[in-house]
Amino acid sequence: MSRALSFCLVLAAAALPVGCRHTRHPATPTVSSVASSLFATLEDEGALASAFVLDATTGEPLYAHREHVRLLPASTMKVVSTASVLSALGADYRFQTPVTLEGTLTDGLFLGDLVVDSSGDPSLGSWRFPETALACEQVADALQAKGVRQWKGQVRVRGIDDDVPFGPGWAWDDVAYAYSAAPTPFVFRENVVDLALSRPEGADCAQPPHVQLTPAFATLSTVVRVDPNAERANLSCTRQRGAPGVRCVWRSPVNQCPRTANVRLSVDEPQVLFAACVEEALLKRGVPRLPFTLEAPAPLRPPVPEPLVTLASPPLSELVKVTNKESLNLYAERLGLRFASERGGAEGYANLRTALAEELTRRGIPARDLRPVDGSGLSRYNLATARGLARVLFTSLREPYGAALVDSLPVAGVDGTLANRPVTPVTAGRIRAKTGTLSGQKCFAGVVERPGDAEHPRVVFALMLGNMDEATALPANEAFDRFAAALVELPLRAP
């Protein structure tokens, strides 16, 4: 073959399409490629995306995308407060609420008061736990066991504040609702009552509805206005300004007339609710309270305080579990304030901020990565980075309470705020994450098991999305689903 012909063949081969020389196979998807595609889609629409993934054992960074960007953490701040209180008190800690008799007992008549010392227990009287749901019955049983058949006095709660302690940066129009109940030093029934509105069949939507509070002994000043010409049906409530109680508006479209509506509202004076509950429990046991106007024999001796019963909470591990799985703001605030008291000697949001900052410093997490202001994430003053949130989880896994914290996180497709997220046979049971939601913000922080990766079998992650809206082509929850599934199923990087 001549040199000229050989040169022509080389040129011809070079001119062939690449696919003619060899076949290229599509690149194997990885966590990095899937995440980069997801975040590019979101950021093309003006959203913000930040993510950080690290090995759960070594802390080695495995993936990062704008991990230094600070956004509102929303309820992922509960990871910070619950991890902190677990580190200070231990998973077995229980709140103790002592009840004391201050009076005299003569011939079955107790003259005096039942005195309760506030402990900050967020679960007292809660329906979530068998041992707390019967708090009033425990008090009544203890009083009856002492031979009391009737009494004249009152239920007094010590250690309550005059001012309702809402967190800094909370939205004023949230405070009527259960999710924004004030974290008062004394909590009863999670500081909420249930409001039910109803209309009989055929009733005019413009007429006032029937209003019912639960429990039956609850008192909450409630003004309900109806709007029968609204665009859509809903029930919204706000605190009355300059007066106690709430004002609600029940809206109905012109062509519809809903028969029922329900909402859970917060109360400012849980001690009043508790006193009514105890009185009802005693009455059911045939122990009436005598009217204050009724003359009673003078006590034979000065009243001497006498312990009656101590109401104990479930262990802290259980309180943390409901806090994070159900994203309970009241629990998170009370646990955070208890942490502030343990570390700083007193409750209060200034002490909480100082105590949390010191705890983060102990963990090696700089203030630039986390600025906690409250315990629940309701405050719009909180700031966090994905790196900071992920490192809170990582440092917690290295401490004795780590398993209790992980156990408190919602499991995708199983429970809590992730109960309705889709899973596959591969991802089922392997994704745990605390969620956080505020207007335009969606955050996730959790732990993922990687069964096919011997080098990194478990990772910690944080995903923060900001500037989201309802019209985003890729919804925040779907972005999380795909990101978390990739963390379970795919290699972290291309080979």
PDB file of N, CA and C in Angstrom, residues 124 127 163-166 170 174-195 213-215 217-222 239 244-246 263-274 330:
ATOM      1  N   LEU A 124     -47.522  16.372  80.544  1.00  0.00           N
ATOM      2  CA  LEU A 124     -48.487  16.253  81.635  1.00  0.00           C
ATOM      3  C   LEU A 124     -49.916  16.366  81.091  1.00  0.00           C
ATOM      4  N   TRP A 127     -52.677  13.067  75.903  1.00  0.00           N
ATOM      5  CA  TRP A 127     -53.343  11.840  75.470  1.00  0.00           C
ATOM      6  C   TRP A 127     -52.367  10.887  74.768  1.00  0.00           C
ATOM      7  N   ASP A 163     -46.472  36.568  82.166  1.00  0.00           N
ATOM      8  CA  ASP A 163     -46.476  36.794  80.725  1.00  0.00           C
ATOM      9  C   ASP A 163     -46.423  35.467  79.983  1.00  0.00           C
ATOM     10  N   VAL A 164     -47.133  35.391  78.875  1.00  0.00           N
ATOM     11  CA  VAL A 164     -47.109  34.193  78.040  1.00  0.00           C
ATOM     12  C   VAL A 164     -45.808  34.200  77.235  1.00  0.00           C
ATOM     13  N   PRO A 165     -44.950  33.196  77.408  1.00  0.00           N
ATOM     14  CA  PRO A 165     -43.604  33.251  76.817  1.00  0.00           C
ATOM     15  C   PRO A 165     -43.546  32.707  75.386  1.00  0.00           C
ATOM     16  N   PHE A 166     -43.988  33.491  74.430  1.00  0.00           N
ATOM     17  CA  PHE A 166     -43.830  33.077  73.043  1.00  0.00           C
ATOM     18  C   PHE A 166     -42.377  33.287  72.624  1.00  0.00           C
ATOM     19  N   TRP A 170     -41.513  34.414  66.419  1.00  0.00           N
ATOM     20  CA  TRP A 170     -42.706  33.658  66.051  1.00  0.00           C
ATOM     21  C   TRP A 170     -43.702  34.596  65.354  1.00  0.00           C
ATOM     22  N   ASP A 174     -49.851  32.917  64.056  1.00  0.00           N
ATOM     23  CA  ASP A 174     -49.782  31.487  64.329  1.00  0.00           C
ATOM     24  C   ASP A 174     -50.259  31.142  65.735  1.00  0.00           C
ATOM     25  N   VAL A 175     -50.253  32.115  66.643  1.00  0.00           N
ATOM     26  CA  VAL A 175     -50.321  31.793  68.062  1.00  0.00           C
ATOM     27  C   VAL A 175     -51.683  31.252  68.513  1.00  0.00           C
ATOM     28  N   ALA A 176     -52.717  31.360  67.702  1.00  0.00           N
ATOM     29  CA  ALA A 176     -54.014  30.799  68.100  1.00  0.00           C
ATOM     30  C   ALA A 176     -54.037  29.284  67.985  1.00  0.00           C
ATOM     31  N   TYR A 177     -53.128  28.734  67.208  1.00  0.00           N
ATOM     32  CA  TYR A 177     -53.211  27.317  66.864  1.00  0.00           C
ATOM     33  C   TYR A 177     -52.354  26.443  67.775  1.00  0.00           C
ATOM     34  N   ALA A 178     -52.683  25.153  67.789  1.00  0.00           N
ATOM     35  CA  ALA A 178     -51.993  24.204  68.660  1.00  0.00           C
ATOM     36  C   ALA A 178     -50.510  24.132  68.351  1.00  0.00           C
ATOM     37  N   TYR A 179     -50.131  24.249  67.071  1.00  0.00           N
ATOM     38  CA  TYR A 179     -48.714  24.108  66.724  1.00  0.00           C
ATOM     39  C   TYR A 179     -47.879  25.267  67.252  1.00  0.00           C
ATOM     40  N   SER A 180     -48.550  26.315  67.741  1.00  0.00           N
ATOM     41  CA  SER A 180     -47.836  27.459  68.285  1.00  0.00           C
ATOM     42  C   SER A 180     -48.241  27.725  69.730  1.00  0.00           C
ATOM     43  N   ALA A 181     -48.641  26.679  70.458  1.00  0.00           N
ATOM     44  CA  ALA A 181     -49.004  26.842  71.873  1.00  0.00           C
ATOM     45  C   ALA A 181     -47.799  27.343  72.664  1.00  0.00           C
ATOM     46  N   ALA A 182     -48.056  28.268  73.583  1.00  0.00           N
ATOM     47  CA  ALA A 182     -46.960  28.869  74.356  1.00  0.00           C
ATOM     48  C   ALA A 182     -46.312  27.837  75.274  1.00  0.00           C
ATOM     49  N   PRO A 183     -44.979  27.780  75.312  1.00  0.00           N
ATOM     50  CA  PRO A 183     -44.267  26.819  76.172  1.00  0.00           C
ATOM     51  C   PRO A 183     -44.195  27.305  77.614  1.00  0.00           C
ATOM     52  N   THR A 184     -45.323  27.406  78.269  1.00  0.00           N
ATOM     53  CA  THR A 184     -45.413  27.891  79.640  1.00  0.00           C
ATOM     54  C   THR A 184     -44.683  26.953  80.604  1.00  0.00           C
ATOM     55  N   PRO A 185     -44.205  27.450  81.753  1.00  0.00           N
ATOM     56  CA  PRO A 185     -43.516  26.583  82.713  1.00  0.00           C
ATOM     57  C   PRO A 185     -44.381  25.432  83.206  1.00  0.00           C
ATOM     58  N   PHE A 186     -45.685  25.648  83.283  1.00  0.00           N
ATOM     59  CA  PHE A 186     -46.610  24.564  83.595  1.00  0.00           C
ATOM     60  C   PHE A 186     -47.410  24.267  82.339  1.00  0.00           C
ATOM     61  N   VAL A 187     -47.371  23.022  81.912  1.00  0.00           N
ATOM     62  CA  VAL A 187     -48.078  22.589  80.706  1.00  0.00           C
ATOM     63  C   VAL A 187     -49.115  21.555  81.106  1.00  0.00           C
ATOM     64  N   PHE A 188     -50.297  21.652  80.541  1.00  0.00           N
ATOM     65  CA  PHE A 188     -51.304  20.614  80.747  1.00  0.00           C
ATOM     66  C   PHE A 188     -52.054  20.372  79.448  1.00  0.00           C
ATOM     67  N   ARG A 189     -52.197  19.103  79.126  1.00  0.00           N
ATOM     68  CA  ARG A 189     -52.894  18.672  77.896  1.00  0.00           C
ATOM     69  C   ARG A 189     -52.323  19.377  76.667  1.00  0.00           C
ATOM     70  N   GLU A 190     -51.002  19.557  76.693  1.00  0.00           N
ATOM     71  CA  GLU A 190     -50.270  20.200  75.606  1.00  0.00           C
ATOM     72  C   GLU A 190     -50.770  21.610  75.334  1.00  0.00           C
ATOM     73  N   ASN A 191     -51.416  22.203  76.352  1.00  0.00           N
ATOM     74  CA  ASN A 191     -51.890  23.592  76.272  1.00  0.00           C
ATOM     75  C   ASN A 191     -52.854  23.831  75.112  1.00  0.00           C
ATOM     76  N   VAL A 192     -53.696  22.828  74.841  1.00  0.00           N
ATOM     77  CA  VAL A 192     -54.638  22.982  73.737  1.00  0.00           C
ATOM     78  C   VAL A 192     -56.013  22.453  74.111  1.00  0.00           C
ATOM     79  N   VAL A 193     -57.018  22.947  73.402  1.00  0.00           N
ATOM     80  CA  VAL A 193     -58.374  22.397  73.444  1.00  0.00           C
ATOM     81  C   VAL A 193     -58.852  22.236  72.002  1.00  0.00           C
ATOM     82  N   ASP A 194     -59.839  21.397  71.810  1.00  0.00           N
ATOM     83  CA  ASP A 194     -60.381  21.154  70.477  1.00  0.00           C
ATOM     84  C   ASP A 194     -61.675  21.931  70.289  1.00  0.00           C
ATOM     85  N   LEU A 195     -61.770  22.643  69.188  1.00  0.00           N
ATOM     86  CA  LEU A 195     -62.967  23.401  68.832  1.00  0.00           C
ATOM     87  C   LEU A 195     -63.665  22.697  67.680  1.00  0.00           C
ATOM     88  N   LEU A 213     -66.451  22.742  72.744  1.00  0.00           N
ATOM     89  CA  LEU A 213     -65.060  22.595  73.143  1.00  0.00           C
ATOM     90  C   LEU A 213     -64.845  21.221  73.767  1.00  0.00           C
ATOM     91  N   THR A 214     -63.687  20.644  73.510  1.00  0.00           N
ATOM     92  CA  THR A 214     -63.269  19.385  74.132  1.00  0.00           C
ATOM     93  C   THR A 214     -61.880  19.591  74.727  1.00  0.00           C
ATOM     94  N   PRO A 215     -61.699  19.214  75.997  1.00  0.00           N
ATOM     95  CA  PRO A 215     -62.609  18.501  76.887  1.00  0.00           C
ATOM     96  C   PRO A 215     -63.777  19.370  77.336  1.00  0.00           C
ATOM     97  N   PHE A 217     -64.813  20.290  80.157  1.00  0.00           N
ATOM     98  CA  PHE A 217     -64.580  21.262  81.223  1.00  0.00           C
ATOM     99  C   PHE A 217     -63.732  22.446  80.759  1.00  0.00           C
ATOM    100  N   ALA A 218     -63.346  22.466  79.491  1.00  0.00           N
ATOM    101  CA  ALA A 218     -62.499  23.549  78.982  1.00  0.00           C
ATOM    102  C   ALA A 218     -63.283  24.848  78.880  1.00  0.00           C
ATOM    103  N   THR A 219     -62.582  25.933  79.096  1.00  0.00           N
ATOM    104  CA  THR A 219     -63.153  27.268  78.897  1.00  0.00           C
ATOM    105  C   THR A 219     -62.207  28.062  78.013  1.00  0.00           C
ATOM    106  N   LEU A 220     -62.709  28.552  76.907  1.00  0.00           N
ATOM    107  CA  LEU A 220     -61.929  29.391  76.003  1.00  0.00           C
ATOM    108  C   LEU A 220     -62.893  30.321  75.301  1.00  0.00           C
ATOM    109  N   SER A 221     -62.730  31.596  75.540  1.00  0.00           N
ATOM    110  CA  SER A 221     -63.600  32.581  74.903  1.00  0.00           C
ATOM    111  C   SER A 221     -63.403  32.514  73.394  1.00  0.00           C
ATOM    112  N   THR A 222     -64.472  32.162  72.687  1.00  0.00           N
ATOM    113  CA  THR A 222     -64.376  31.958  71.244  1.00  0.00           C
ATOM    114  C   THR A 222     -65.501  32.695  70.539  1.00  0.00           C
ATOM    115  N   ARG A 239     -55.819  35.223  67.571  1.00  0.00           N
ATOM    116  CA  ARG A 239     -56.044  35.728  68.911  1.00  0.00           C
ATOM    117  C   ARG A 239     -56.776  37.060  68.846  1.00  0.00           C
ATOM    118  N   PRO A 244     -59.228  38.449  75.893  1.00  0.00           N
ATOM    119  CA  PRO A 244     -58.819  37.040  75.924  1.00  0.00           C
ATOM    120  C   PRO A 244     -59.563  36.221  74.890  1.00  0.00           C
ATOM    121  N   GLY A 245     -59.015  35.062  74.549  1.00  0.00           N
ATOM    122  CA  GLY A 245     -59.697  34.146  73.650  1.00  0.00           C
ATOM    123  C   GLY A 245     -59.329  34.345  72.197  1.00  0.00           C
ATOM    124  N   VAL A 246     -60.122  33.725  71.319  1.00  0.00           N
ATOM    125  CA  VAL A 246     -59.830  33.729  69.895  1.00  0.00           C
ATOM    126  C   VAL A 246     -61.052  34.163  69.099  1.00  0.00           C
ATOM    127  N   VAL A 263     -60.805  22.431  64.659  1.00  0.00           N
ATOM    128  CA  VAL A 263     -59.469  23.013  64.766  1.00  0.00           C
ATOM    129  C   VAL A 263     -59.001  22.854  66.208  1.00  0.00           C
ATOM    130  N   ARG A 264     -57.715  22.715  66.397  1.00  0.00           N
ATOM    131  CA  ARG A 264     -57.133  22.610  67.737  1.00  0.00           C
ATOM    132  C   ARG A 264     -56.496  23.949  68.079  1.00  0.00           C
ATOM    133  N   LEU A 265     -56.925  24.532  69.206  1.00  0.00           N
ATOM    134  CA  LEU A 265     -56.496  25.880  69.584  1.00  0.00           C
ATOM    135  C   LEU A 265     -55.680  25.860  70.864  1.00  0.00           C
ATOM    136  N   SER A 266     -54.790  26.842  70.980  1.00  0.00           N
ATOM    137  CA  SER A 266     -53.945  26.933  72.166  1.00  0.00           C
ATOM    138  C   SER A 266     -54.624  27.747  73.257  1.00  0.00           C
ATOM    139  N   VAL A 267     -54.244  27.458  74.517  1.00  0.00           N
ATOM    140  CA  VAL A 267     -54.778  28.200  75.660  1.00  0.00           C
ATOM    141  C   VAL A 267     -53.612  28.853  76.398  1.00  0.00           C
ATOM    142  N   ASP A 268     -53.897  29.980  77.032  1.00  0.00           N
ATOM    143  CA  ASP A 268     -52.865  30.730  77.745  1.00  0.00           C
ATOM    144  C   ASP A 268     -52.737  30.320  79.211  1.00  0.00           C
ATOM    145  N   GLU A 269     -53.781  29.707  79.763  1.00  0.00           N
ATOM    146  CA  GLU A 269     -53.780  29.399  81.196  1.00  0.00           C
ATOM    147  C   GLU A 269     -54.046  27.907  81.406  1.00  0.00           C
ATOM    148  N   PRO A 270     -53.035  27.077  81.151  1.00  0.00           N
ATOM    149  CA  PRO A 270     -53.240  25.632  81.328  1.00  0.00           C
ATOM    150  C   PRO A 270     -53.529  25.255  82.774  1.00  0.00           C
ATOM    151  N   GLN A 271     -53.133  26.099  83.733  1.00  0.00           N
ATOM    152  CA  GLN A 271     -53.422  25.790  85.142  1.00  0.00           C
ATOM    153  C   GLN A 271     -54.925  25.807  85.414  1.00  0.00           C
ATOM    154  N   VAL A 272     -55.666  26.641  84.701  1.00  0.00           N
ATOM    155  CA  VAL A 272     -57.125  26.668  84.845  1.00  0.00           C
ATOM    156  C   VAL A 272     -57.729  25.382  84.290  1.00  0.00           C
ATOM    157  N   LEU A 273     -57.188  24.922  83.168  1.00  0.00           N
ATOM    158  CA  LEU A 273     -57.644  23.680  82.560  1.00  0.00           C
ATOM    159  C   LEU A 273     -57.359  22.502  83.496  1.00  0.00           C
ATOM    160  N   PHE A 274     -56.190  22.492  84.110  1.00  0.00           N
ATOM    161  CA  PHE A 274     -55.822  21.412  85.028  1.00  0.00           C
ATOM    162  C   PHE A 274     -56.717  21.408  86.260  1.00  0.00           C
ATOM    163  N   LEU A 330     -44.330  22.513  70.902  1.00  0.00           N
ATOM    164  CA  LEU A 330     -44.368  22.723  72.349  1.00  0.00           C
ATOM    165  C   LEU A 330     -43.339  21.838  73.049  1.00  0.00           C
TER     166      LEU A 330
END
